mmCIF file of C-alpha atoms in Angstrom:
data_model
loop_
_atom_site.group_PDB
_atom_site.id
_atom_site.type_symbol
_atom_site.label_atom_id
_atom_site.label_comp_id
_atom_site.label_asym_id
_atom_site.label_seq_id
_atom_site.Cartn_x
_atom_site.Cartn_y
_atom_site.Cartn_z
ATOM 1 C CA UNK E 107 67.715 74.297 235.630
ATOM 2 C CA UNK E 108 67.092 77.747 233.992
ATOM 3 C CA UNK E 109 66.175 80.391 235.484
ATOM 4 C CA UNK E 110 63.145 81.721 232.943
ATOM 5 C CA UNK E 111 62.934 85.330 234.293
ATOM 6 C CA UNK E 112 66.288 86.394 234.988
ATOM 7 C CA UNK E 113 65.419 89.739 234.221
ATOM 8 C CA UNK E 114 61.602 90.767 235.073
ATOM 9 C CA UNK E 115 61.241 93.820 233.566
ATOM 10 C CA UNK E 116 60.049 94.323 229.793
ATOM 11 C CA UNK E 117 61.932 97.528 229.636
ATOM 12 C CA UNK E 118 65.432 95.535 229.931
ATOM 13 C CA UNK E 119 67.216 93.536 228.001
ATOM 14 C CA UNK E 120 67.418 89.441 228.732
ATOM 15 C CA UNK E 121 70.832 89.114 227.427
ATOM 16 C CA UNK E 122 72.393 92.122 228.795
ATOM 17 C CA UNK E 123 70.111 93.823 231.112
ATOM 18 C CA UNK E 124 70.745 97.358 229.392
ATOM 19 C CA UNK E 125 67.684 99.616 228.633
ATOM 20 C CA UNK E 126 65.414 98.975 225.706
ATOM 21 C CA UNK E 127 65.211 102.367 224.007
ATOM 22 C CA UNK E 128 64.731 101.868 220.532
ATOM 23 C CA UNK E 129 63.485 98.222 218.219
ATOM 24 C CA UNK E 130 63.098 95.557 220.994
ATOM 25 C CA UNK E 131 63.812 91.895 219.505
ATOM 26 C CA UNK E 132 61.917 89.165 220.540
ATOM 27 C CA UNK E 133 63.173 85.383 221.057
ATOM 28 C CA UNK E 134 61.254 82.706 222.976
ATOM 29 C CA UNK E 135 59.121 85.287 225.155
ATOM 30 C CA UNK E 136 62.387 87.345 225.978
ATOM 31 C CA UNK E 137 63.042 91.007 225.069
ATOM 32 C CA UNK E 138 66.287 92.297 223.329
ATOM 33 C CA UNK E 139 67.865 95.548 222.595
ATOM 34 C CA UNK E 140 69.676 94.802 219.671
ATOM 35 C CA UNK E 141 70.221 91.983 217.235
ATOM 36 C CA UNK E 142 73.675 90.911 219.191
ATOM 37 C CA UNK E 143 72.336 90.304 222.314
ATOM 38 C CA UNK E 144 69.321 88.422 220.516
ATOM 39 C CA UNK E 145 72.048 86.205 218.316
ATOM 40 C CA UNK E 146 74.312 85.202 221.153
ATOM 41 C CA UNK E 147 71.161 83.919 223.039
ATOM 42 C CA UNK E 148 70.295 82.011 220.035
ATOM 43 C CA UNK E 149 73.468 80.935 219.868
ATOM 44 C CA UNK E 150 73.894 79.266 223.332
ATOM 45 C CA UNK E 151 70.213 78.066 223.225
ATOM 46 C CA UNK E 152 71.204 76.006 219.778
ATOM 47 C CA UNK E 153 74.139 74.523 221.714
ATOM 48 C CA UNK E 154 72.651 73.634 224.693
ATOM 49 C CA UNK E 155 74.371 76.419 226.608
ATOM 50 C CA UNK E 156 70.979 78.554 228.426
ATOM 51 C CA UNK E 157 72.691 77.431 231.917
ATOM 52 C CA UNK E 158 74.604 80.724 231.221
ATOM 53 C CA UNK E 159 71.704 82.643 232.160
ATOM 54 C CA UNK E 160 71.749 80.822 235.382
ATOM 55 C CA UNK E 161 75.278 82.738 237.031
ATOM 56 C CA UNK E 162 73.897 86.303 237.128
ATOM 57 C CA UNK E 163 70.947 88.222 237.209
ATOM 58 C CA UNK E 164 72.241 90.270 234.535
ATOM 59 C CA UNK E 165 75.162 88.178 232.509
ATOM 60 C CA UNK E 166 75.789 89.847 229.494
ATOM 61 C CA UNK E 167 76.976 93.356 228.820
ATOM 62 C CA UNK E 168 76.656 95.228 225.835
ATOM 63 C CA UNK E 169 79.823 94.796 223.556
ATOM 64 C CA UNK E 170 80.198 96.509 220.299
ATOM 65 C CA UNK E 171 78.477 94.954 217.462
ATOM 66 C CA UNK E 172 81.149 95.755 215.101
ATOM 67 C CA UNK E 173 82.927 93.260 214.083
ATOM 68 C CA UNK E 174 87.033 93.510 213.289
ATOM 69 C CA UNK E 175 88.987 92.161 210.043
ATOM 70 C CA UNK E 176 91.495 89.317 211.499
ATOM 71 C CA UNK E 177 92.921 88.677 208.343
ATOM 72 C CA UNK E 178 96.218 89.903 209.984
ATOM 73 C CA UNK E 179 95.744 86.319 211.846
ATOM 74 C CA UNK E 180 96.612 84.351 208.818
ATOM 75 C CA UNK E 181 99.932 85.500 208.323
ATOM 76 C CA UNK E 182 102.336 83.346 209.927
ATOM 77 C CA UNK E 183 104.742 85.858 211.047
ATOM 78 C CA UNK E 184 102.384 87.333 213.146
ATOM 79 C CA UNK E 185 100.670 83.789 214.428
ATOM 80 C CA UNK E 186 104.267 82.587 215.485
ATOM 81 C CA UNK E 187 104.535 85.741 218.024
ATOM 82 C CA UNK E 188 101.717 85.214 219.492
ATOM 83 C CA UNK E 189 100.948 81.944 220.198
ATOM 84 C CA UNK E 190 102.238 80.372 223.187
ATOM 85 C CA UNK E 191 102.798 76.608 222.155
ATOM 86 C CA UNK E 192 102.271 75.371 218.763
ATOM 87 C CA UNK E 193 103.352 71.722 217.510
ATOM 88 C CA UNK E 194 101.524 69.295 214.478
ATOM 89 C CA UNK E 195 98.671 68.571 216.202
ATOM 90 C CA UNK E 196 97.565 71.529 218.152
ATOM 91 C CA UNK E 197 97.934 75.647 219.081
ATOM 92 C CA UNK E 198 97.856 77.102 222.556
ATOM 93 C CA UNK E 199 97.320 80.839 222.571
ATOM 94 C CA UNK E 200 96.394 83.502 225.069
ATOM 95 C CA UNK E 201 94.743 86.263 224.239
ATOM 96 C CA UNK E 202 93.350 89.315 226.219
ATOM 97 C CA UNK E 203 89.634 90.104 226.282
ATOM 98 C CA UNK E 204 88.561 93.337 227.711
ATOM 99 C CA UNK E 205 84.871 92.213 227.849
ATOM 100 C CA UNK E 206 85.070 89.613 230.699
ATOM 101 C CA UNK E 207 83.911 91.020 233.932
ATOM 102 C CA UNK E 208 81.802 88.238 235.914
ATOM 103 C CA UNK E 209 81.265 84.662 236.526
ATOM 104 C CA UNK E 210 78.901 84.184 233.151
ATOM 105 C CA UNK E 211 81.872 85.213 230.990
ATOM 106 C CA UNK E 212 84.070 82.715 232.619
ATOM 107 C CA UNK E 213 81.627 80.236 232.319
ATOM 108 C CA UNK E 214 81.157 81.321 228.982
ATOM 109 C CA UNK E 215 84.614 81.457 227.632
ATOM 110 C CA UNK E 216 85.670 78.184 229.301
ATOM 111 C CA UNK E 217 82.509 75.885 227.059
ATOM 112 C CA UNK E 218 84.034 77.205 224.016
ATOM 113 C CA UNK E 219 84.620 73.494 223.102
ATOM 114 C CA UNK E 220 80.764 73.304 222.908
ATOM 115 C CA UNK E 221 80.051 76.297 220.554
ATOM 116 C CA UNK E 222 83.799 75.084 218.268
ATOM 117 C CA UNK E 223 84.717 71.243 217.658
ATOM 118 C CA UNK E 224 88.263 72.233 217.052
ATOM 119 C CA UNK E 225 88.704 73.795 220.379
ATOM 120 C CA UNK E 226 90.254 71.292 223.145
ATOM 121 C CA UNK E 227 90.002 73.402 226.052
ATOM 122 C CA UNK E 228 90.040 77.330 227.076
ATOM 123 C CA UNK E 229 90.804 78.596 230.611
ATOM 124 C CA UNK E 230 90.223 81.855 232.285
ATOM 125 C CA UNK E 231 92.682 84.143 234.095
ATOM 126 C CA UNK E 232 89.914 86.896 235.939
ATOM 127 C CA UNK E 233 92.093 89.318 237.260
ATOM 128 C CA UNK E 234 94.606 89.706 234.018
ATOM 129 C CA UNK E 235 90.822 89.418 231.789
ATOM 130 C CA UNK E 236 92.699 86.733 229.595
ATOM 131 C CA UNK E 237 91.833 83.268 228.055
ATOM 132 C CA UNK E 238 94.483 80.787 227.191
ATOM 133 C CA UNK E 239 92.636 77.940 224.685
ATOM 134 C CA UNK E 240 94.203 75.074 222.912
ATOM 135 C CA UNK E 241 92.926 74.255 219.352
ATOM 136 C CA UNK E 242 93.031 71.144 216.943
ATOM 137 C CA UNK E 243 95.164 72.825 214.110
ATOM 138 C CA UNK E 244 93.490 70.972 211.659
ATOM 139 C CA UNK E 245 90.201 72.088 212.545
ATOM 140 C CA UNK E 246 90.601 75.556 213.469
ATOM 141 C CA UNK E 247 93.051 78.617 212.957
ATOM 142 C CA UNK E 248 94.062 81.800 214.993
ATOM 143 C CA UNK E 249 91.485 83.569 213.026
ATOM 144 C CA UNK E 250 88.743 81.907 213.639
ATOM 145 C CA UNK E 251 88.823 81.607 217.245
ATOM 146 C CA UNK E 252 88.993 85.661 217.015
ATOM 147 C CA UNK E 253 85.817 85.665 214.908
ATOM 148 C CA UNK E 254 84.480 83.375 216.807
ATOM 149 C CA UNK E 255 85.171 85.321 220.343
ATOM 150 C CA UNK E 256 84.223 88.648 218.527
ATOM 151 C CA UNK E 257 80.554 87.080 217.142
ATOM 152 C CA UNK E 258 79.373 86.416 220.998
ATOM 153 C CA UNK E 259 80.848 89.518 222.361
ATOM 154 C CA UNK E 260 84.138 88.814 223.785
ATOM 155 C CA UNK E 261 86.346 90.615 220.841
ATOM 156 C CA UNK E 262 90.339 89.635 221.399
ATOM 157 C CA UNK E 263 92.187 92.822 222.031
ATOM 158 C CA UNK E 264 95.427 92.063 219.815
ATOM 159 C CA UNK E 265 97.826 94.844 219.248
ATOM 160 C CA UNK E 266 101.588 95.065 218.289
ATOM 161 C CA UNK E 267 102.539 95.297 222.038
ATOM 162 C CA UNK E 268 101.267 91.647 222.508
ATOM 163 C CA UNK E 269 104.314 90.608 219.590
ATOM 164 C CA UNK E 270 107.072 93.164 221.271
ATOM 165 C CA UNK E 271 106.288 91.880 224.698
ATOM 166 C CA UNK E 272 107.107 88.237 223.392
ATOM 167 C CA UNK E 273 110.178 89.415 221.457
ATOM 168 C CA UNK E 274 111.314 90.892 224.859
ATOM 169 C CA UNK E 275 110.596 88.012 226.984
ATOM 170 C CA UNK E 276 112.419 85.781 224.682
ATOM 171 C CA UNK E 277 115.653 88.006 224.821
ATOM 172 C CA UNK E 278 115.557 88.547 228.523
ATOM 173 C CA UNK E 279 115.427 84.741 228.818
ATOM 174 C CA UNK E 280 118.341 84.072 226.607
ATOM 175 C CA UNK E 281 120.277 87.250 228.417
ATOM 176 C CA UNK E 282 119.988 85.628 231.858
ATOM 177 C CA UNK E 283 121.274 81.832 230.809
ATOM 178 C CA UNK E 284 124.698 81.665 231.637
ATOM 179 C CA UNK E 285 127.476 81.757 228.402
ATOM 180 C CA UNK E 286 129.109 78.436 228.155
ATOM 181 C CA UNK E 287 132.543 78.181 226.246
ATOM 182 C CA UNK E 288 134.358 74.608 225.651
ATOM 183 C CA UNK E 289 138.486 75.748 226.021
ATOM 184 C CA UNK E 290 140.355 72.995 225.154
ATOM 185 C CA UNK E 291 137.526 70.527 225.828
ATOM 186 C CA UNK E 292 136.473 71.690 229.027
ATOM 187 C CA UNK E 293 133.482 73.772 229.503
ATOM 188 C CA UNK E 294 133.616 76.946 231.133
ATOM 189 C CA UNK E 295 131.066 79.082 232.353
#
């Protein structure tokens, strides 16, 4: 059941719980202080997702409103170092977001699948603020799960450390396996 006054106060924001300085907008009875806050309520009420409301008192926080360019996420140079697992039929990635800091993000972040039909299933690691989801390849792209995080608040933080780190891991991996050699038919190690 939802809880219809999470926050009581006119003066603060439903969504985020922040002050309500300037333009207030106004969805359904509740009070917003900015257009964000007010579009990712109207996006979970369209999909059936108010039960967010439910986890916190206050459950969103104020992200930035600016949206980033993820063409970057279309070149497959780039995809291939970041993705964890990719095969035909689907993509596993994990990618960091900054923005998750209580139980409503989780919850959030792991009903992706509600808000994308091309998502399969996205899991949350707290502590490490990172969220590993598996996408239909054919339905969905690297890119648009960014701009899909990024247009409810949780922006991917993606930067060129995320493709060195991988590089690394890869050649520490193949450093530690032993070196086999076949002499005269034998294998030695």
């Amino acid at each position: 059941m939802l809880k219809e006054n999470v926050i009581s106060s006119e003066k603060h924001c439903f969504h985020c719980g922040d002050d309500i300085i300037a333009q207030q907008y106004i969805q359904n009875n509740k009070r917003f202080c900015c257009s964000g806050c007010k579009t990712i309520y109207e996006i979970l009420t369209a999909h059936n997702l108010s039960n967010y409301y439910v986890y916190n008192k206050i459950p969103g926080k104020t992200q930035s409103k600016a949206t980033s360019n993820f063409d970057y996420l279309e070149v497959p140079q780039v995809v291939s170092k970041l993705v964890d697992f990719e095969d035909e039929i689907k993509t596993i990635v994990t990618l960091y977001i900054p923005a998750i800091h209580c139980s409503s993000c989780i919850w959030l972040l792991e009903h992706l699948h509600l808000l994308q039909s091309g998502i399969l299933q996205s899991r949350v690691d707290f502590l490490k603020k990172q969220v590993s989801i598996t996408f239909k390849n054919d339905e969905t792209n690297l890119k648009q799960l960014a701009q899909l995080l990024s247009s409810i608040g949780y922006e991917p933080l993606i930067s060129l450390q995320d493709i060195v780190k991988k590089d690394n891991q890869v050649k520490q991996k193949e450093a530690s396996l032993p070196k086999l050699l076949w002499q005269d038919s034998v294998l030695v190690m």
